CSV table of C-alpha atoms in Angstrom, one decimal:
chain,number,residue,atom,x,y,z
A,121,MET,CA,106.6,82.8,126.2
A,122,GLN,CA,103.6,82.8,128.8
A,123,LEU,CA,100.0,82.0,128.0
A,124,HIS,CA,99.3,85.7,128.4
A,125,ASP,CA,101.3,86.7,125.7
A,126,VAL,CA,100.2,83.5,123.6
A,127,TRP,CA,96.7,85.2,124.1
A,128,PHE,CA,97.6,88.2,123.3
A,129,VAL,CA,99.1,87.1,120.0
A,130,LEU,CA,95.8,84.8,119.3
A,131,ILE,CA,93.8,87.9,119.7
A,132,ALA,CA,95.7,89.9,117.3
A,133,VAL,CA,94.9,87.1,114.8
A,134,LEU,CA,91.3,87.1,115.3
A,135,TRP,CA,91.2,90.9,115.0
A,136,THR,CA,93.4,90.5,111.8
A,137,GLY,CA,90.9,87.5,110.7
A,138,TYR,CA,87.8,89.8,111.6
A,139,PHE,CA,89.5,93.0,109.4
A,140,PHE,CA,90.4,90.7,106.6
A,141,LEU,CA,87.3,89.5,105.9
A,142,GLU,CA,84.8,91.9,107.3
A,143,GLY,CA,87.1,94.8,105.8
A,144,PHE,CA,85.7,93.6,102.0
A,145,ASP,CA,82.2,93.2,103.3
A,146,PHE,CA,82.1,96.7,104.5
A,147,GLY,CA,83.8,97.9,101.5
A,148,VAL,CA,81.2,96.1,99.2
A,149,GLY,CA,78.4,97.7,101.3
A,150,VAL,CA,79.8,101.3,100.7
A,151,LEU,CA,80.6,100.4,97.0
A,152,THR,CA,76.8,99.9,96.5
A,153,LYS,CA,76.7,103.7,96.2
A,154,LEU,CA,80.0,104.5,94.6
A,155,LEU,CA,80.0,101.5,92.2
A,156,ALA,CA,76.4,100.4,91.5
A,157,ARG,CA,74.6,102.4,88.7
A,158,ASP,CA,70.9,100.6,89.1
A,159,ARG,CA,69.4,98.5,91.4
A,160,THR,CA,70.5,95.2,89.2
A,161,GLU,CA,74.0,96.1,89.7
A,162,LYS,CA,73.3,96.8,93.4
A,163,ARG,CA,71.8,92.9,93.8
A,164,VAL,CA,75.4,92.0,92.0
A,165,LEU,CA,77.6,93.6,94.7
A,166,ILE,CA,75.4,92.4,97.6
A,167,ASN,CA,75.2,88.9,95.9
A,168,THR,CA,79.0,88.6,96.2
A,169,ILE,CA,78.9,89.0,100.2
A,170,GLY,CA,75.6,87.5,100.1
A,171,PRO,CA,76.7,83.6,101.2
A,172,VAL,CA,79.5,84.9,103.5
A,173,TRP,CA,78.5,88.2,105.5
A,174,ASP,CA,77.3,86.8,108.5
A,175,GLY,CA,80.0,84.3,109.0
A,176,ASN,CA,82.4,87.1,108.7
A,177,GLU,CA,80.9,88.7,111.6
A,178,VAL,CA,81.4,85.5,113.5
A,179,TRP,CA,85.5,86.8,113.8
A,180,LEU,CA,84.2,89.8,115.8
A,181,LEU,CA,82.6,88.1,118.2
A,182,THR,CA,85.3,85.3,118.8
A,183,ALA,CA,87.9,88.1,119.5
A,184,GLY,CA,85.5,90.1,121.9
A,185,GLY,CA,84.9,86.5,123.7
A,186,ALA,CA,88.6,86.1,123.9
A,187,THR,CA,89.3,89.4,125.1
A,188,PHE,CA,86.5,88.9,127.6
A,189,ALA,CA,87.7,85.6,128.9
A,190,ALA,CA,91.7,86.4,128.7
A,191,PHE,CA,91.9,89.8,129.2
A,192,PRO,CA,89.0,90.8,131.4
A,193,GLU,CA,90.2,94.0,132.7
A,194,TRP,CA,91.1,95.2,129.2
A,195,TYR,CA,87.2,94.2,128.1
A,196,ALA,CA,86.0,95.8,130.8
A,197,THR,CA,88.1,99.1,130.5
A,198,LEU,CA,87.7,99.4,126.7
A,199,PHE,CA,84.0,98.5,126.4
A,200,SER,CA,83.1,100.9,129.3
A,201,GLY,CA,85.5,103.6,127.8
A,202,PHE,CA,84.4,103.0,124.4
A,203,TYR,CA,80.7,102.3,125.3
A,204,LEU,CA,79.2,105.0,122.7
A,205,PRO,CA,81.4,104.3,119.4
A,206,LEU,CA,81.1,100.5,120.4
A,207,LEU,CA,77.5,100.8,120.7
A,208,ILE,CA,76.9,102.5,117.5
A,209,ILE,CA,78.9,99.9,115.8
A,210,LEU,CA,76.7,97.5,117.3
A,211,ILE,CA,73.2,98.9,116.3
A,212,CYS,CA,75.2,99.4,112.6
A,213,LEU,CA,75.9,95.5,112.5
A,214,ILE,CA,72.5,94.7,113.7
A,215,VAL,CA,70.3,97.0,111.1
A,216,ARG,CA,72.8,95.9,108.4
A,217,GLY,CA,72.1,92.4,109.0
A,218,VAL,CA,68.3,93.1,108.9
A,219,ALA,CA,68.7,95.2,105.7
A,220,PHE,CA,70.2,92.4,104.0
A,221,GLU,CA,67.5,90.1,104.8
A,222,TYR,CA,64.5,92.3,104.5
A,223,ARG,CA,65.8,94.5,101.3
A,224,HIS,CA,64.0,92.0,98.9
A,225,LYS,CA,61.0,91.1,100.9
A,226,ARG,CA,58.8,93.8,99.2
A,227,ASP,CA,58.9,95.0,95.7
A,228,GLU,CA,57.8,98.8,96.5
A,229,GLU,CA,60.5,101.2,95.1
A,230,ARG,CA,60.7,103.3,98.6
A,231,TRP,CA,61.2,100.1,100.8
A,232,GLN,CA,64.2,98.9,98.5
A,233,THR,CA,65.8,102.6,98.5
A,234,ASN,CA,65.6,102.8,102.1
A,235,TRP,CA,67.2,99.2,103.1
A,236,GLU,CA,69.8,100.0,100.5
A,237,HIS,CA,70.9,103.2,102.3
A,238,ALA,CA,70.8,101.5,105.3
A,239,ILE,CA,73.4,99.1,104.1
A,240,PHE,CA,75.4,101.9,102.6
A,241,TRP,CA,75.8,104.0,106.4
A,242,THR,CA,75.9,100.8,108.3
A,243,SER,CA,78.6,99.8,106.2
A,244,LEU,CA,80.7,103.3,106.2
A,245,ILE,CA,80.2,104.0,109.6
A,246,PRO,CA,81.8,100.8,111.4
A,247,ALA,CA,84.6,101.1,108.9
A,248,PHE,CA,85.3,104.2,109.7
A,249,LEU,CA,84.9,104.2,113.7
A,250,TRP,CA,86.7,100.9,114.1
A,251,GLY,CA,90.0,103.0,112.9
A,252,VAL,CA,89.0,105.5,115.5
A,253,ALA,CA,89.1,102.9,118.4
A,254,PHE,CA,92.0,101.0,117.2
A,255,ALA,CA,94.2,104.4,116.9
A,256,ASN,CA,92.9,105.5,120.6
A,257,ILE,CA,93.8,102.3,121.9
A,258,VAL,CA,97.7,102.6,120.5
A,259,ARG,CA,97.6,106.1,121.3
A,260,GLY,CA,96.5,105.8,125.2
A,261,VAL,CA,93.4,107.3,126.7
A,262,LYS,CA,92.7,108.7,129.9
A,263,ILE,CA,93.0,105.2,132.6
A,264,ASP,CA,92.8,106.2,136.1
A,265,GLU,CA,95.1,104.0,138.9
A,266,HIS,CA,91.8,101.9,139.3
A,267,LYS,CA,92.0,101.0,135.7
A,268,GLU,CA,89.0,103.0,135.1
A,269,TYR,CA,88.5,105.1,131.5
A,270,VAL,CA,87.9,108.7,133.1
A,271,GLY,CA,87.7,110.8,129.8
A,272,THR,CA,84.8,111.6,127.5
A,273,PHE,CA,83.7,110.6,124.0
A,274,LEU,CA,85.3,114.0,122.7
A,275,ASP,CA,88.4,112.9,124.0
A,276,LEU,CA,88.3,110.0,121.4
A,277,LEU,CA,88.1,112.1,118.4
A,278,ASN,CA,91.6,113.8,117.8
A,279,GLY,CA,93.6,114.1,114.7
A,280,TYR,CA,95.1,110.5,115.4
A,281,SER,CA,92.0,108.9,115.5
A,282,LEU,CA,90.2,110.6,113.1
A,283,LEU,CA,93.2,109.5,110.3
A,284,GLY,CA,92.7,106.3,111.6
A,285,GLY,CA,89.2,106.0,110.9
A,286,LEU,CA,90.2,107.3,107.3
A,287,VAL,CA,92.7,104.8,106.7
A,288,THR,CA,90.2,101.9,107.6
A,289,LEU,CA,87.6,103.3,105.6
A,290,THR,CA,89.4,103.8,102.4
A,291,LEU,CA,91.4,100.3,103.1
A,292,PHE,CA,88.3,98.5,103.3
A,293,THR,CA,86.7,100.0,100.4
A,294,PHE,CA,89.7,99.6,98.3
A,295,HIS,CA,89.7,95.8,99.6
A,296,GLY,CA,86.0,95.5,98.5
A,297,ALA,CA,86.5,96.8,95.3
A,298,VAL,CA,89.1,94.5,94.4
A,299,PHE,CA,87.1,91.7,95.9
A,300,VAL,CA,84.1,92.7,93.6
A,301,SER,CA,86.5,92.6,90.5
A,302,LEU,CA,87.7,89.3,91.7
A,303,LYS,CA,83.7,88.2,91.8
A,304,THR,CA,82.2,89.6,88.9
A,305,VAL,CA,82.0,89.7,85.2
A,306,GLY,CA,81.3,92.2,82.6
A,307,GLU,CA,81.1,96.1,82.9
A,308,VAL,CA,80.9,95.9,86.6
A,309,ARG,CA,84.3,94.4,87.0
A,310,ASP,CA,86.0,96.7,84.7
A,311,ARG,CA,84.7,99.6,86.4
A,312,SER,CA,85.4,98.2,90.2
A,313,ARG,CA,89.0,97.7,88.9
A,314,ALA,CA,89.1,101.1,87.7
A,315,LEU,CA,87.8,102.4,90.9
A,316,ALA,CA,90.1,100.2,92.9
A,317,THR,CA,92.8,102.0,91.4
A,318,GLN,CA,91.8,105.5,92.5
A,319,LEU,CA,90.8,104.1,96.0
A,320,GLY,CA,94.2,102.6,96.4
A,321,VAL,CA,96.1,105.7,95.8
A,322,VAL,CA,94.0,107.3,98.3
A,323,THR,CA,94.6,104.9,100.8
A,324,ALA,CA,98.3,104.8,100.5
A,325,ALA,CA,98.5,108.3,101.1
A,326,LEU,CA,96.8,108.1,104.2
A,327,ALA,CA,98.2,105.0,105.2
A,328,LEU,CA,101.6,106.2,104.7
A,329,GLY,CA,101.0,109.3,107.0
A,330,PHE,CA,99.2,107.1,109.7
A,331,LEU,CA,101.6,104.2,109.7
A,332,GLY,CA,104.4,107.2,109.7
A,333,TRP,CA,102.9,108.9,112.7
A,334,THR,CA,102.3,105.4,114.9
A,335,GLN,CA,105.9,104.6,114.1
A,336,VAL,CA,107.4,107.9,115.3
A,337,SER,CA,105.3,108.2,118.4
A,338,ARG,CA,105.4,104.6,119.8
A,339,GLY,CA,107.0,102.2,117.4
A,340,GLY,CA,110.0,99.9,117.6
A,341,GLY,CA,111.9,97.9,115.0
A,342,TRP,CA,109.5,95.0,114.9
A,343,SER,CA,106.7,97.3,114.0
A,344,LEU,CA,108.5,99.3,111.5
A,345,ILE,CA,109.2,95.9,109.1
A,346,ALA,CA,105.5,95.4,110.1
A,347,ALA,CA,104.6,99.0,108.5
A,348,ILE,CA,107.3,98.5,105.7
A,349,VAL,CA,105.5,95.0,104.9
A,350,ALA,CA,102.1,96.8,104.7
A,351,VAL,CA,103.3,99.6,102.4
A,352,LEU,CA,104.9,97.4,99.8
A,353,ALA,CA,101.8,94.9,99.8
A,354,LEU,CA,99.7,98.0,99.4
A,355,VAL,CA,102.0,98.8,96.2
A,356,ALA,CA,102.1,95.2,95.1
A,357,ALA,CA,98.0,95.2,95.3
A,358,LEU,CA,97.8,98.2,93.1
A,359,ALA,CA,99.9,96.7,90.6
A,360,ALA,CA,98.2,93.3,90.3
A,361,ASN,CA,95.2,95.5,89.8
A,362,LEU,CA,96.5,97.7,87.3
A,363,ALA,CA,97.6,94.4,85.4
A,364,GLY,CA,94.3,92.4,85.7
A,365,ARG,CA,95.4,90.1,88.2
A,366,GLU,CA,92.5,90.3,90.7
A,367,GLY,CA,93.3,87.2,92.8
A,368,TRP,CA,96.7,88.5,93.2
A,369,SER,CA,95.8,91.9,94.4
A,370,PHE,CA,93.0,90.5,96.4
A,371,ALA,CA,95.7,88.8,98.5
A,372,PHE,CA,98.0,91.6,98.5
A,373,SER,CA,95.6,93.8,100.0
A,374,GLY,CA,94.4,91.3,102.8
A,375,ILE,CA,98.4,91.2,103.5
A,376,THR,CA,98.5,95.1,103.6
A,377,ILE,CA,95.5,94.8,106.3
A,378,ALA,CA,97.1,92.1,108.2
A,379,ALA,CA,100.7,93.9,108.5
A,380,ALA,CA,98.7,97.0,109.4
A,381,VAL,CA,97.1,95.2,112.2
A,382,ALA,CA,100.3,93.5,113.4
A,383,MET,CA,101.8,96.9,113.4
A,384,LEU,CA,99.6,97.9,115.8
A,385,PHE,CA,99.8,95.3,118.1
A,386,LEU,CA,103.3,95.2,118.0
A,387,THR,CA,103.5,98.8,119.0
A,388,LEU,CA,101.1,97.9,121.9
A,389,PHE,CA,103.1,95.0,123.5
A,390,PRO,CA,103.3,94.3,126.6
A,391,ASN,CA,100.8,96.9,126.9
A,392,VAL,CA,96.9,96.0,125.9
A,393,MET,CA,95.8,99.4,126.6
A,394,PRO,CA,98.1,102.2,127.7
A,395,SER,CA,97.4,105.2,129.8
A,396,SER,CA,97.9,108.6,129.0
A,397,LEU,CA,98.0,109.8,132.3
A,398,ASP,CA,100.6,108.0,133.8
A,399,ASP,CA,102.6,104.7,132.5
A,400,ALA,CA,102.4,103.2,136.0
A,401,TRP,CA,98.5,102.6,135.1
A,402,ASN,CA,98.8,101.2,132.0
A,403,LEU,CA,96.9,97.6,131.6
A,404,THR,CA,99.6,95.4,130.2
A,405,VAL,CA,99.0,91.5,129.6
A,406,THR,CA,100.2,90.8,132.9
A,407,ASN,CA,98.2,92.8,135.1
A,408,ALA,CA,94.9,92.8,133.0
A,409,SER,CA,94.7,88.9,132.0
A,410,SER,CA,92.9,86.1,133.7
A,411,SER,CA,94.4,83.3,135.8
A,412,PRO,CA,96.8,81.0,134.2
A,413,TYR,CA,94.2,78.0,134.9
A,414,THR,CA,91.5,79.7,133.0
A,415,LEU,CA,94.0,80.5,129.9
A,416,LYS,CA,95.0,77.0,130.0
A,417,ILE,CA,91.8,75.6,129.9
A,418,MET,CA,91.0,78.2,127.0
A,419,THR,CA,94.3,77.1,124.9
A,420,TRP,CA,92.9,73.6,124.8
A,421,CYS,CA,89.4,74.4,123.4
A,422,ALA,CA,91.1,76.6,121.1
A,423,ALA,CA,93.4,74.2,120.0
A,424,VAL,CA,90.4,71.8,119.0
A,425,ALA,CA,87.7,74.6,117.5
A,426,THR,CA,89.7,76.7,115.8
A,427,PRO,CA,91.0,74.2,113.0
A,428,LEU,CA,87.2,72.9,112.8
A,429,VAL,CA,86.0,76.8,112.1
A,430,LEU,CA,88.7,77.7,109.8
A,431,LEU,CA,88.0,74.7,107.4
A,432,TYR,CA,84.1,75.3,107.7
A,433,GLN,CA,84.5,78.9,106.4
A,434,GLY,CA,87.0,77.8,103.8
A,435,TRP,CA,84.7,75.4,102.6
A,436,THR,CA,82.0,78.0,102.3
A,437,TYR,CA,84.4,80.4,100.3
A,438,TRP,CA,85.0,77.5,98.1
A,439,VAL,CA,81.3,76.7,97.6
A,440,PHE,CA,80.8,80.0,96.4
A,441,ARG,CA,83.8,81.0,94.5
A,442,LYS,CA,82.4,81.6,91.3
A,443,ARG,CA,81.8,84.9,89.3
A,444,ILE,CA,78.7,86.7,88.9
A,445,GLY,CA,77.3,89.4,86.7
A,446,THR,CA,74.4,91.2,85.7
A,447,GLN,CA,73.2,88.5,83.5
A,448,HIS,CA,72.9,86.4,86.4
A,449,ILE,CA,70.0,88.6,88.4
A,450,ALA,CA,66.8,87.2,88.0
A,451,ASP,CA,64.3,90.1,86.9
A,452,ALA,CA,62.2,91.7,89.7
A,453,HIS,CA,58.6,90.5,89.9
């Protein structure tokens, strides 16, 4: 295996980590409207991710930076062709971070309600758009012989990509509901488990259609195995949730996300961004990568830094592992 293949795998791992962690993060944001009945319960939900949401976003920065350094042609074509949806995602992430920090700065009802609306929409929109983006990457987009995207924004809104967006939205929301049931006590926990069951059924139906479509159009043997693992893990997550085993349910929902991302990258390889105009114009791990020397330096840096980052983030989750409920929320001033 050459270094550009190694970095393709590492970038897939980074996106997997991002969707696993930011997935439940987005899901909790969506649940502030679907699950919480009053402001106290909204504060419970937000507090479940309060200590970790910003650390989860580091995975996106790392994935983007690794793509820029390891595959500059892929990065340039992706960010120029998908400029508008990625810009919308970026704006949502900025507003979302501001909303978490500013929501409690003033006690006025309108002030807090507006920021709570912002948390909901800036969680829902990126959760949907990430599915649209990755579905288009797998499907192929209009790339010419100069490795430039020549399509329009409307070309990205097709049946396959919209289904992909619905899958990520429902899967992340299900993942978030399971996380909430794992992190809370009392009535919020019970209602979260019940909602997770409903969301899981909808997610399973959408995911089965999307993964099946992907497999039929571009899949192979390895991607089929990953798709089967994703479906079985989702069924196991639902079963564990029904049995009240929140920890196992969260683990299996995470495996579902990891297997689904693995399927997409297995479907792509050795391409990183297929051209729908001509297969000869596909961006591949070979023609889109940096020089071997650059990849070698990056590999040594990643070997040193990655374990430290993983240890620190694991320690963060361990410190804030306890459950919370409405009884732990102080009265508003």
